[in-house]
Coordinates of C-alpha atoms in Angstrom, one line a residue:
X1 CA 0.0 0.0 0.0
X2 CA 1.3 3.4 -0.9
X3 CA 0.3 5.7 2.0
X4 CA 0.1 9.4 2.2
X5 CA 3.7 10.2 1.5
X6 CA 3.3 13.2 -0.8
X7 CA 0.8 15.6 -2.2
X8 CA 1.1 15.7 -6.0
X9 CA -0.2 18.7 -7.9
X10 CA -0.5 18.3 -11.7
X11 CA -0.7 21.5 -13.8
X12 CA -2.2 21.2 -17.3
X13 CA -0.2 22.0 -20.4
X14 CA 0.6 25.6 -20.8
X15 CA -1.4 27.5 -23.4
X16 CA -3.8 24.7 -23.4
X17 CA -1.6 22.7 -25.7
X18 CA -2.3 19.0 -25.1
X19 CA 1.1 18.0 -26.6
X20 CA 3.0 19.9 -23.8
X21 CA 4.1 18.1 -20.7
X22 CA 2.3 18.2 -17.4
X23 CA 4.3 19.6 -14.5
X24 CA 4.0 17.4 -11.4
X25 CA 4.9 19.0 -8.1
X26 CA 5.5 16.9 -5.0
X27 CA 5.0 18.9 -1.8
X28 CA 5.3 22.2 -3.7
X29 CA 8.6 21.1 -5.5
X30 CA 8.8 20.1 -9.1
X31 CA 9.3 16.4 -9.2
X32 CA 8.9 15.6 -13.0
X33 CA 7.3 16.6 -16.3
X34 CA 5.3 13.9 -18.1
X35 CA 3.3 13.9 -21.3
X36 CA 0.0 12.3 -21.9
X37 CA 1.7 9.6 -24.0
X38 CA 4.0 8.7 -21.1
X39 CA 1.0 8.3 -18.8
X40 CA -0.7 6.2 -21.4
X41 CA 2.4 4.0 -21.6
X42 CA 2.3 3.6 -17.9
X43 CA -1.4 2.6 -18.1
X44 CA -0.7 0.0 -20.8
X45 CA 2.1 -1.5 -18.7
X46 CA 0.0 -1.7 -15.6
X47 CA -2.9 -3.2 -17.6
X48 CA -0.6 -5.9 -19.0
X49 CA 0.9 -6.7 -15.6
X50 CA -2.2 -6.7 -13.5
X51 CA -5.1 -7.2 -16.0
X52 CA -7.8 -4.9 -17.3
X53 CA -10.2 -5.6 -14.5
X54 CA -7.8 -4.1 -11.9
X55 CA -6.7 -1.0 -13.7
X56 CA -9.0 2.1 -13.6
X57 CA -10.3 3.8 -16.7
X58 CA -7.8 6.0 -18.6
X59 CA -8.8 9.1 -20.6
X60 CA -8.9 8.1 -24.3
X61 CA -6.9 9.5 -27.2
X62 CA -8.3 12.2 -29.3
X63 CA -7.8 12.4 -33.1
X64 CA -8.3 16.2 -33.4
X65 CA -6.6 19.0 -31.5
X66 CA -8.1 19.5 -28.1
X67 CA -10.0 22.7 -27.2
X68 CA -9.1 24.5 -23.9
X69 CA -12.2 22.9 -22.3
X70 CA -11.1 19.5 -23.5
X71 CA -7.6 20.0 -22.1
X72 CA -9.0 20.7 -18.7
X73 CA -11.4 17.7 -19.0
X74 CA -8.4 15.5 -19.7
X75 CA -6.6 16.9 -16.8
X76 CA -9.5 16.1 -14.5
X77 CA -9.7 12.6 -15.9
X78 CA -6.0 12.1 -15.4
X79 CA -6.5 13.3 -11.8
X80 CA -9.1 10.6 -11.2
X81 CA -6.9 8.0 -12.8
X82 CA -3.8 8.9 -10.7
X83 CA -5.9 9.0 -7.5
X84 CA -7.3 5.6 -8.2
X85 CA -3.8 4.2 -8.9
X86 CA -2.2 5.6 -5.7
X87 CA -5.1 4.4 -3.6
X88 CA -5.0 0.9 -4.8
X89 CA -3.0 -1.2 -2.3
X90 CA -1.5 -3.3 -5.0
X91 CA -1.0 -0.8 -7.9
X92 CA 0.0 2.2 -5.7
X93 CA 2.9 0.2 -4.0
X94 CA 4.0 -1.5 -7.2
X95 CA 7.5 -1.2 -8.4
X96 CA 6.1 -0.4 -11.9
X97 CA 4.4 2.7 -10.6
X98 CA 7.3 3.9 -8.4
X99 CA 9.9 3.2 -11.1
X100 CA 7.8 5.3 -13.5
X101 CA 8.0 8.3 -11.2
X102 CA 11.7 7.8 -10.5
X103 CA 12.5 7.6 -14.2
X104 CA 10.4 10.7 -15.0
X105 CA 12.2 12.5 -12.2
X106 CA 15.6 11.7 -13.6
X107 CA 14.7 12.6 -17.1
X108 CA 13.2 15.9 -16.1
X109 CA 16.2 16.9 -14.1
X110 CA 18.4 15.7 -17.0
X111 CA 20.8 13.8 -14.8
X112 CA 22.5 10.9 -16.6
X113 CA 22.9 7.5 -15.0
X114 CA 26.5 7.4 -13.7
X115 CA 28.5 6.6 -10.6
X116 CA 28.7 9.5 -8.1
X117 CA 29.5 10.2 -4.5
X118 CA 26.8 11.3 -2.1
X119 CA 27.1 12.6 1.4
X120 CA 24.7 11.3 4.1
X121 CA 24.8 13.1 7.4
X122 CA 24.6 11.5 10.8
X123 CA 22.9 13.2 13.7
X124 CA 26.2 14.3 15.2
X125 CA 27.1 16.2 12.0
X126 CA 29.5 13.6 10.7
X127 CA 29.2 12.9 7.0
X128 CA 29.3 9.5 5.4
X129 CA 30.3 9.5 1.8
X130 CA 29.1 6.6 -0.3
X131 CA 29.5 5.8 -4.0
X132 CA 26.2 5.1 -5.7
X133 CA 24.6 5.4 -9.1
X134 CA 22.4 8.4 -9.8
X135 CA 19.6 6.0 -10.5
X136 CA 19.7 4.4 -7.1
X137 CA 16.4 4.5 -5.3
X138 CA 16.0 5.3 -1.6
X139 CA 16.3 1.8 -0.4
X140 CA 19.5 1.3 -2.4
X141 CA 21.1 4.4 -0.9
X142 CA 20.1 3.4 2.6
X143 CA 21.6 -0.1 2.0
X144 CA 24.8 1.6 0.7
X145 CA 25.1 3.7 3.9
X146 CA 24.4 0.7 6.1
X147 CA 27.1 -1.2 4.4
X148 CA 29.6 1.7 4.8
X149 CA 28.8 1.9 8.5
X150 CA 28.8 -1.9 8.9
X151 CA 25.2 -1.8 10.2
X152 CA 23.7 -5.3 10.2
X153 CA 21.0 -6.1 7.6
X154 CA 18.4 -6.9 10.3
X155 CA 18.8 -3.3 11.7
X156 CA 18.6 -1.4 8.4
X157 CA 14.8 -1.2 8.6
X158 CA 15.1 0.6 11.9
X159 CA 16.5 3.6 10.1
X160 CA 15.4 5.9 7.3
X161 CA 16.8 8.8 5.2
X162 CA 15.3 12.2 5.7
X163 CA 15.6 15.3 3.6
X164 CA 16.3 18.3 5.9
X165 CA 17.0 22.0 5.6
X166 CA 19.6 23.5 7.9
X167 CA 19.2 27.2 8.7
X168 CA 22.0 29.7 9.0
X169 CA 21.6 29.4 12.8
X170 CA 22.0 25.7 12.7
X171 CA 18.3 24.9 13.1
X172 CA 17.0 21.8 11.4
X173 CA 13.8 21.6 9.5
X174 CA 12.4 18.3 8.3
X175 CA 11.3 18.5 4.6
X176 CA 10.3 14.9 4.2
X177 CA 11.2 11.3 4.6
X178 CA 12.6 10.1 1.3
X179 CA 10.3 7.7 -0.5
X180 CA 10.6 4.9 -3.0
X181 CA 9.2 7.0 -5.8
X182 CA 12.2 9.3 -5.8
X183 CA 16.0 9.1 -6.4
X184 CA 17.8 10.6 -3.4
X185 CA 20.7 11.9 -5.5
X186 CA 18.4 13.6 -8.0
X187 CA 16.3 15.0 -5.1
X188 CA 19.2 16.6 -3.3
X189 CA 20.8 17.8 -6.5
X190 CA 17.7 19.4 -7.9
X191 CA 17.2 21.4 -4.6
X192 CA 20.2 23.5 -5.8
X193 CA 21.0 24.7 -2.4
X194 CA 23.7 23.8 0.1
X195 CA 21.2 24.2 3.0
X196 CA 19.6 20.9 2.1
X197 CA 21.0 17.6 3.4
X198 CA 20.1 13.9 3.7
X199 CA 20.2 12.7 7.3
X200 CA 20.1 9.2 8.7
X201 CA 17.7 8.8 11.7
X202 CA 15.8 6.0 13.4
X203 CA 12.4 5.4 11.9
X204 CA 10.5 3.8 14.8
X205 CA 8.7 5.4 17.7
X206 CA 8.4 2.9 20.6
X207 CA 11.5 3.3 22.7
X208 CA 11.2 -0.4 23.7
X209 CA 12.9 -1.1 20.3
X210 CA 15.9 0.9 21.3
X211 CA 17.2 -2.3 23.0
X212 CA 17.3 -4.1 19.7
X213 CA 19.4 -1.3 18.1
X214 CA 21.7 -1.0 21.1
X215 CA 22.7 -4.7 21.0
X216 CA 24.9 -3.7 18.0
X217 CA 27.9 -1.4 18.3
X218 CA 27.0 0.7 15.2
X219 CA 23.3 0.8 16.1
X220 CA 24.3 2.0 19.6
X221 CA 26.5 4.8 18.2
X222 CA 23.8 6.0 15.8
X223 CA 21.1 6.1 18.5
X224 CA 23.5 7.8 20.9
X225 CA 24.4 10.5 18.4
X226 CA 20.7 11.1 17.7
X227 CA 19.9 11.4 21.4
X228 CA 22.8 13.8 22.0
X229 CA 21.8 15.9 19.0
X230 CA 18.1 16.1 20.0
X231 CA 19.1 17.2 23.5
X232 CA 21.5 19.9 22.2
X233 CA 18.8 21.2 19.9
X234 CA 16.3 21.5 22.8
X235 CA 14.0 18.9 21.3
X236 CA 14.3 16.8 24.5
X237 CA 13.7 18.8 27.7
X238 CA 16.5 18.6 30.3
X239 CA 16.6 20.3 33.7
X240 CA 19.9 21.3 35.4
X241 CA 20.2 18.1 37.5
X242 CA 19.5 15.9 34.5
X243 CA 22.0 17.9 32.4
X244 CA 24.7 17.2 35.0
X245 CA 24.0 13.5 35.0
X246 CA 24.0 13.3 31.2
X247 CA 27.3 15.2 31.1
X248 CA 28.9 12.8 33.6
X249 CA 27.7 9.8 31.6
X250 CA 29.0 11.4 28.4
X251 CA 32.4 12.0 29.9
X252 CA 32.6 8.4 31.0
X253 CA 31.6 7.1 27.6
X254 CA 28.6 5.4 29.0
X255 CA 26.4 5.5 25.9
X256 CA 23.8 3.0 26.9
X257 CA 23.3 4.6 30.3
X258 CA 23.1 8.0 28.6
X259 CA 20.3 6.7 26.3
X260 CA 18.5 5.0 29.2
X261 CA 18.5 8.4 31.0
X262 CA 17.4 10.1 27.9
X263 CA 14.4 7.7 27.6
X264 CA 13.1 9.1 30.9
X265 CA 13.1 12.7 29.6
X266 CA 10.2 14.6 28.1
X267 CA 10.0 14.5 24.3
X268 CA 12.5 11.7 23.9
X269 CA 12.2 10.3 20.4
X270 CA 10.0 13.2 19.2
X271 CA 10.4 15.0 15.9
X272 CA 9.9 18.8 16.3
X273 CA 8.3 20.8 13.5
X274 CA 8.6 24.4 12.5
X275 CA 6.2 26.9 13.9
X276 CA 2.9 26.8 12.0
X277 CA -0.8 27.6 12.4
X278 CA -3.8 25.7 13.8
X279 CA -7.5 26.2 14.3
X280 CA -7.5 24.6 17.7
X281 CA -8.6 25.8 20.2
X282 CA -9.5 28.7 17.9
X283 CA -8.6 29.8 14.4
X284 CA -5.3 31.5 13.7
X285 CA -3.4 30.2 16.7
X286 CA 0.4 29.9 16.4
X287 CA 1.6 26.4 17.3
X288 CA 4.7 24.3 17.5
X289 CA 3.9 20.6 16.8
X290 CA 6.0 17.7 17.9
X291 CA 5.4 14.0 16.9
X292 CA 6.3 11.1 19.2
X293 CA 4.9 8.7 21.8
X294 CA 1.9 8.0 19.5
X295 CA 0.7 11.6 19.7
X296 CA 1.0 15.0 18.2
X297 CA 2.0 17.4 20.9
X298 CA 0.8 21.1 20.6
X299 CA 2.5 24.2 22.1
X300 CA -0.2 26.7 21.3
X301 CA 0.0 30.5 21.5
X302 CA -3.4 31.9 22.1
X303 CA -4.6 35.3 20.8
X304 CA -4.2 36.7 24.3
X305 CA -0.5 35.6 24.2
X306 CA -1.2 32.8 26.7
X307 CA 0.7 29.6 26.1
X308 CA -1.0 26.2 26.3
X309 CA 0.2 22.6 25.9
X310 CA -1.7 19.5 25.0
X311 CA -1.5 16.3 23.1
X312 CA -3.6 14.5 20.5
X313 CA -3.2 10.7 20.8
X314 CA -3.2 8.8 17.5
X315 CA -5.5 6.2 19.1
X316 CA -8.2 8.8 19.3
X317 CA -7.9 10.0 15.7
X318 CA -10.7 8.6 13.6
X319 CA -9.0 9.6 10.4
X320 CA -6.8 12.3 8.8
X321 CA -6.4 13.9 5.4
X322 CA -4.1 16.2 3.5
X323 CA -5.5 19.0 1.5
X324 CA -3.7 21.4 -0.8
X325 CA -4.3 24.7 -2.6
X326 CA -2.4 26.6 -5.3
X327 CA -1.6 30.2 -4.1
X328 CA -0.6 32.8 -6.7
X329 CA 2.3 35.0 -5.7
X330 CA 2.9 37.6 -8.4
X331 CA 0.1 38.1 -10.9
X332 CA -3.1 37.4 -9.1
X333 CA -3.9 34.3 -11.2
X334 CA -3.4 30.6 -10.5
X335 CA -2.3 29.9 -14.1
X336 CA 1.3 28.8 -13.7
X337 CA 2.0 29.5 -17.4
X338 CA 1.6 33.3 -17.0
X339 CA 4.3 33.9 -14.4
X340 CA 5.4 30.7 -12.8
X341 CA 5.1 32.4 -9.4
X342 CA 3.0 30.2 -7.1
X343 CA 3.2 28.1 -3.9
X344 CA 1.4 25.1 -2.6
X345 CA -0.4 25.5 0.7
X346 CA -0.7 22.2 2.7
X347 CA -3.0 21.3 5.5
X348 CA -3.2 18.3 7.8
X349 CA -6.7 17.7 9.3
X350 CA -7.6 15.0 11.7
X351 CA -10.9 14.0 13.2
X352 CA -10.4 13.6 16.9
X353 CA -12.5 12.0 19.7
X354 CA -12.6 14.9 22.1
X355 CA -15.0 13.2 24.5
X356 CA -17.1 10.1 24.5
X357 CA -19.7 11.2 22.0
X358 CA -17.9 14.2 20.3
X359 CA -15.7 14.1 17.3
X360 CA -14.0 17.3 16.1
X361 CA -11.8 18.2 13.2
X362 CA -8.5 19.9 14.0
X363 CA -6.4 21.5 11.2
X364 CA -2.7 22.3 11.0
X365 CA -1.5 24.6 8.2
X366 CA 2.2 23.7 7.6
X367 CA 4.7 23.1 4.8
X368 CA 5.5 20.0 6.8
X369 CA 2.0 18.6 6.7
X370 CA 3.1 15.5 4.7
X371 CA 5.9 14.8 7.1
X372 CA 3.4 15.0 10.0
X373 CA 1.1 12.6 8.1
X374 CA 4.0 10.1 7.6
X375 CA 4.7 10.2 11.3
X376 CA 1.1 9.4 12.2
X377 CA 1.0 6.6 9.6
X378 CA 4.2 4.9 11.0
X379 CA 2.8 5.3 14.6
X380 CA -0.3 3.4 13.5
X381 CA 1.7 0.7 11.8
X382 CA 3.6 0.0 15.0
X383 CA 0.4 0.0 17.1
X384 CA -1.2 -2.5 14.8
X385 CA 1.8 -4.8 14.8
X386 CA 2.0 -4.6 18.6
X387 CA -1.7 -5.2 19.0
X388 CA -1.6 -8.3 16.7
X389 CA 1.4 -9.7 18.5
X390 CA 3.5 -9.4 15.3
X391 CA 7.2 -8.8 14.9
X392 CA 8.4 -5.2 14.7
X393 CA 11.6 -6.4 13.1
X394 CA 9.6 -8.0 10.2
X395 CA 7.4 -4.9 9.9
X396 CA 10.4 -2.5 9.7
X397 CA 12.2 -4.7 7.2
X398 CA 9.0 -5.0 5.1
X399 CA 8.6 -1.2 5.3
X400 CA 12.2 -0.8 4.2
X401 CA 11.6 -3.1 1.3
X402 CA 8.4 -1.3 0.4
X403 CA 6.3 -4.4 0.6
X404 CA 3.8 -3.8 3.3
X405 CA 0.4 -4.8 2.0
X406 CA -2.8 -4.6 4.0
X407 CA -6.5 -5.0 3.3
X408 CA -8.7 -1.9 3.0
X409 CA -10.1 -2.6 6.4
X410 CA -6.7 -2.3 8.0
X411 CA -5.5 0.9 6.2
X412 CA -4.6 3.7 8.5
X413 CA -4.6 6.5 5.9
X414 CA -5.2 5.9 2.2
X415 CA -5.0 9.1 0.3
X416 CA -4.2 10.0 -3.3
X417 CA -2.4 12.7 -5.2
X418 CA -4.3 15.9 -5.2
X419 CA -4.1 17.4 -8.7
X420 CA -5.3 21.0 -8.4
X421 CA -6.5 22.9 -11.4
X422 CA -4.8 26.3 -11.9
X423 CA -8.1 27.6 -13.1
X424 CA -9.0 30.5 -10.8
X425 CA -12.7 29.7 -11.1
X426 CA -12.2 26.4 -9.4
X427 CA -12.2 25.9 -5.7
X428 CA -8.7 26.4 -4.5
X429 CA -8.7 23.8 -1.7
X430 CA -9.6 20.3 -2.9
X431 CA -10.6 18.3 0.1
X432 CA -10.6 14.5 0.0
X433 CA -14.0 13.0 -0.4
X434 CA -15.3 10.2 1.9
X435 CA -13.9 7.6 -0.5
X436 CA -10.5 9.2 -0.5
X437 CA -10.2 9.5 3.3
X438 CA -9.6 6.2 5.0
X439 CA -9.9 5.6 8.7
X440 CA -7.2 5.1 11.2
X441 CA -6.6 1.7 12.8
X442 CA -9.4 -0.6 11.6
X443 CA -11.4 1.7 9.4
X444 CA -13.7 2.5 12.3
X445 CA -16.9 4.3 11.6
X446 CA -18.6 6.6 14.0
X447 CA -20.8 3.8 15.3
X448 CA -18.0 1.4 16.2
X449 CA -15.2 3.9 17.0
X450 CA -15.3 3.4 20.8
X451 CA -15.1 -0.3 20.6
X452 CA -12.1 -0.3 18.3
X453 CA -10.0 2.2 20.3
X454 CA -11.1 1.2 23.8
X455 CA -8.1 -1.0 24.3
X456 CA -5.8 1.9 24.4
X457 CA -5.0 4.3 27.3
X458 CA -6.4 7.7 26.5
X459 CA -4.2 10.6 27.5
X460 CA -5.0 13.1 24.7
X461 CA -6.8 16.4 24.7
X462 CA -10.4 16.4 26.0
X463 CA -13.1 19.0 26.7
X464 CA -11.2 20.6 29.5
X465 CA -7.7 20.7 27.9
X466 CA -6.2 23.8 26.2

């Protein structure tokens, strides 16, 4: 199953010329340009591989030149087609689909297939240089780094590669977790900025799995470096007494003891996001969101300047969705052909069980909305494996191999690319329909929500919080 790993916006051909390429933006960044003929070729390959009964309908060829209205109609049809492909648990996760996007990315950026050196940063700032081919997918690059570090194969799935942006002040902003539909070398090269880096971090949430990692020398060093970094950045809260203890352990080289103490600290293992905006508890509130411990933690600044803190437990989220809108910057129109000046506005919304019989939507407006969604998804994955008594090692390795497949009733979030029209007459924010919004955990409906989540301890925000 291909989960919500990106929001894809597809702009129609400029000047309504159907022979021109569609620009596909992933999370507001140009990923690739594809022509109708390329998408048709993909469709034929999928149909040949999986059969006509599985593949959704594809917009037909036209003999005559398309009118502007027909160009837009074709775009809408391609939108529905891509949504259907991405939401299908078999087709959306297929190597055929992902390799199409990777090849299109490489061709668009005009980067030839050749051997190159790429730097992967560790959390302590150290760089690991590995030799790869430009056509290596994310999994291949991760394996190359693991080999260079001598990280055992059974621990590779505990880690992931993240694209981050480092500020001039040394601050770190998560852009996204690198996915199987992209080529890491092409992604970092196309950013054309030295402030972007690829970082290796752990990819699980439950600190109980730290013990698996710490059994290995390399795993221990990686986890130790991340813990030290998160403390230094202020992501993990430390008081004076705890700071003295940590410093003493660090001087002694007691890495395991250092990590064990770190596990007792607030926000250990959390990812901290950039300041953004939320509509909870009221619209327009500034908020700093952190993800960890099966929750989204909010530090909210209210209009009266008062600060409040609360958390939203993933086990009380009925579902969540990503929405996008195209915002013109320069010329007052959403037509990208006229100026090329635009930005993609992303929102993460989740429906939350505030009290026994009250569900409420909470929205976060953030450029990191996709990253937040990925965090929620992986938390649910771990909870489901733990509840079923399965092996976290097997799950992480399958996730690493891109081979997790679950039935529709088990999907945590199943969303699709959102292909927004640049037509200013269309609604700017395209929200997912009921069909495009899957439910967390077991696909719970309003009627059976309580039964499905009652096995978990509730510590999230309720009526009296915030």
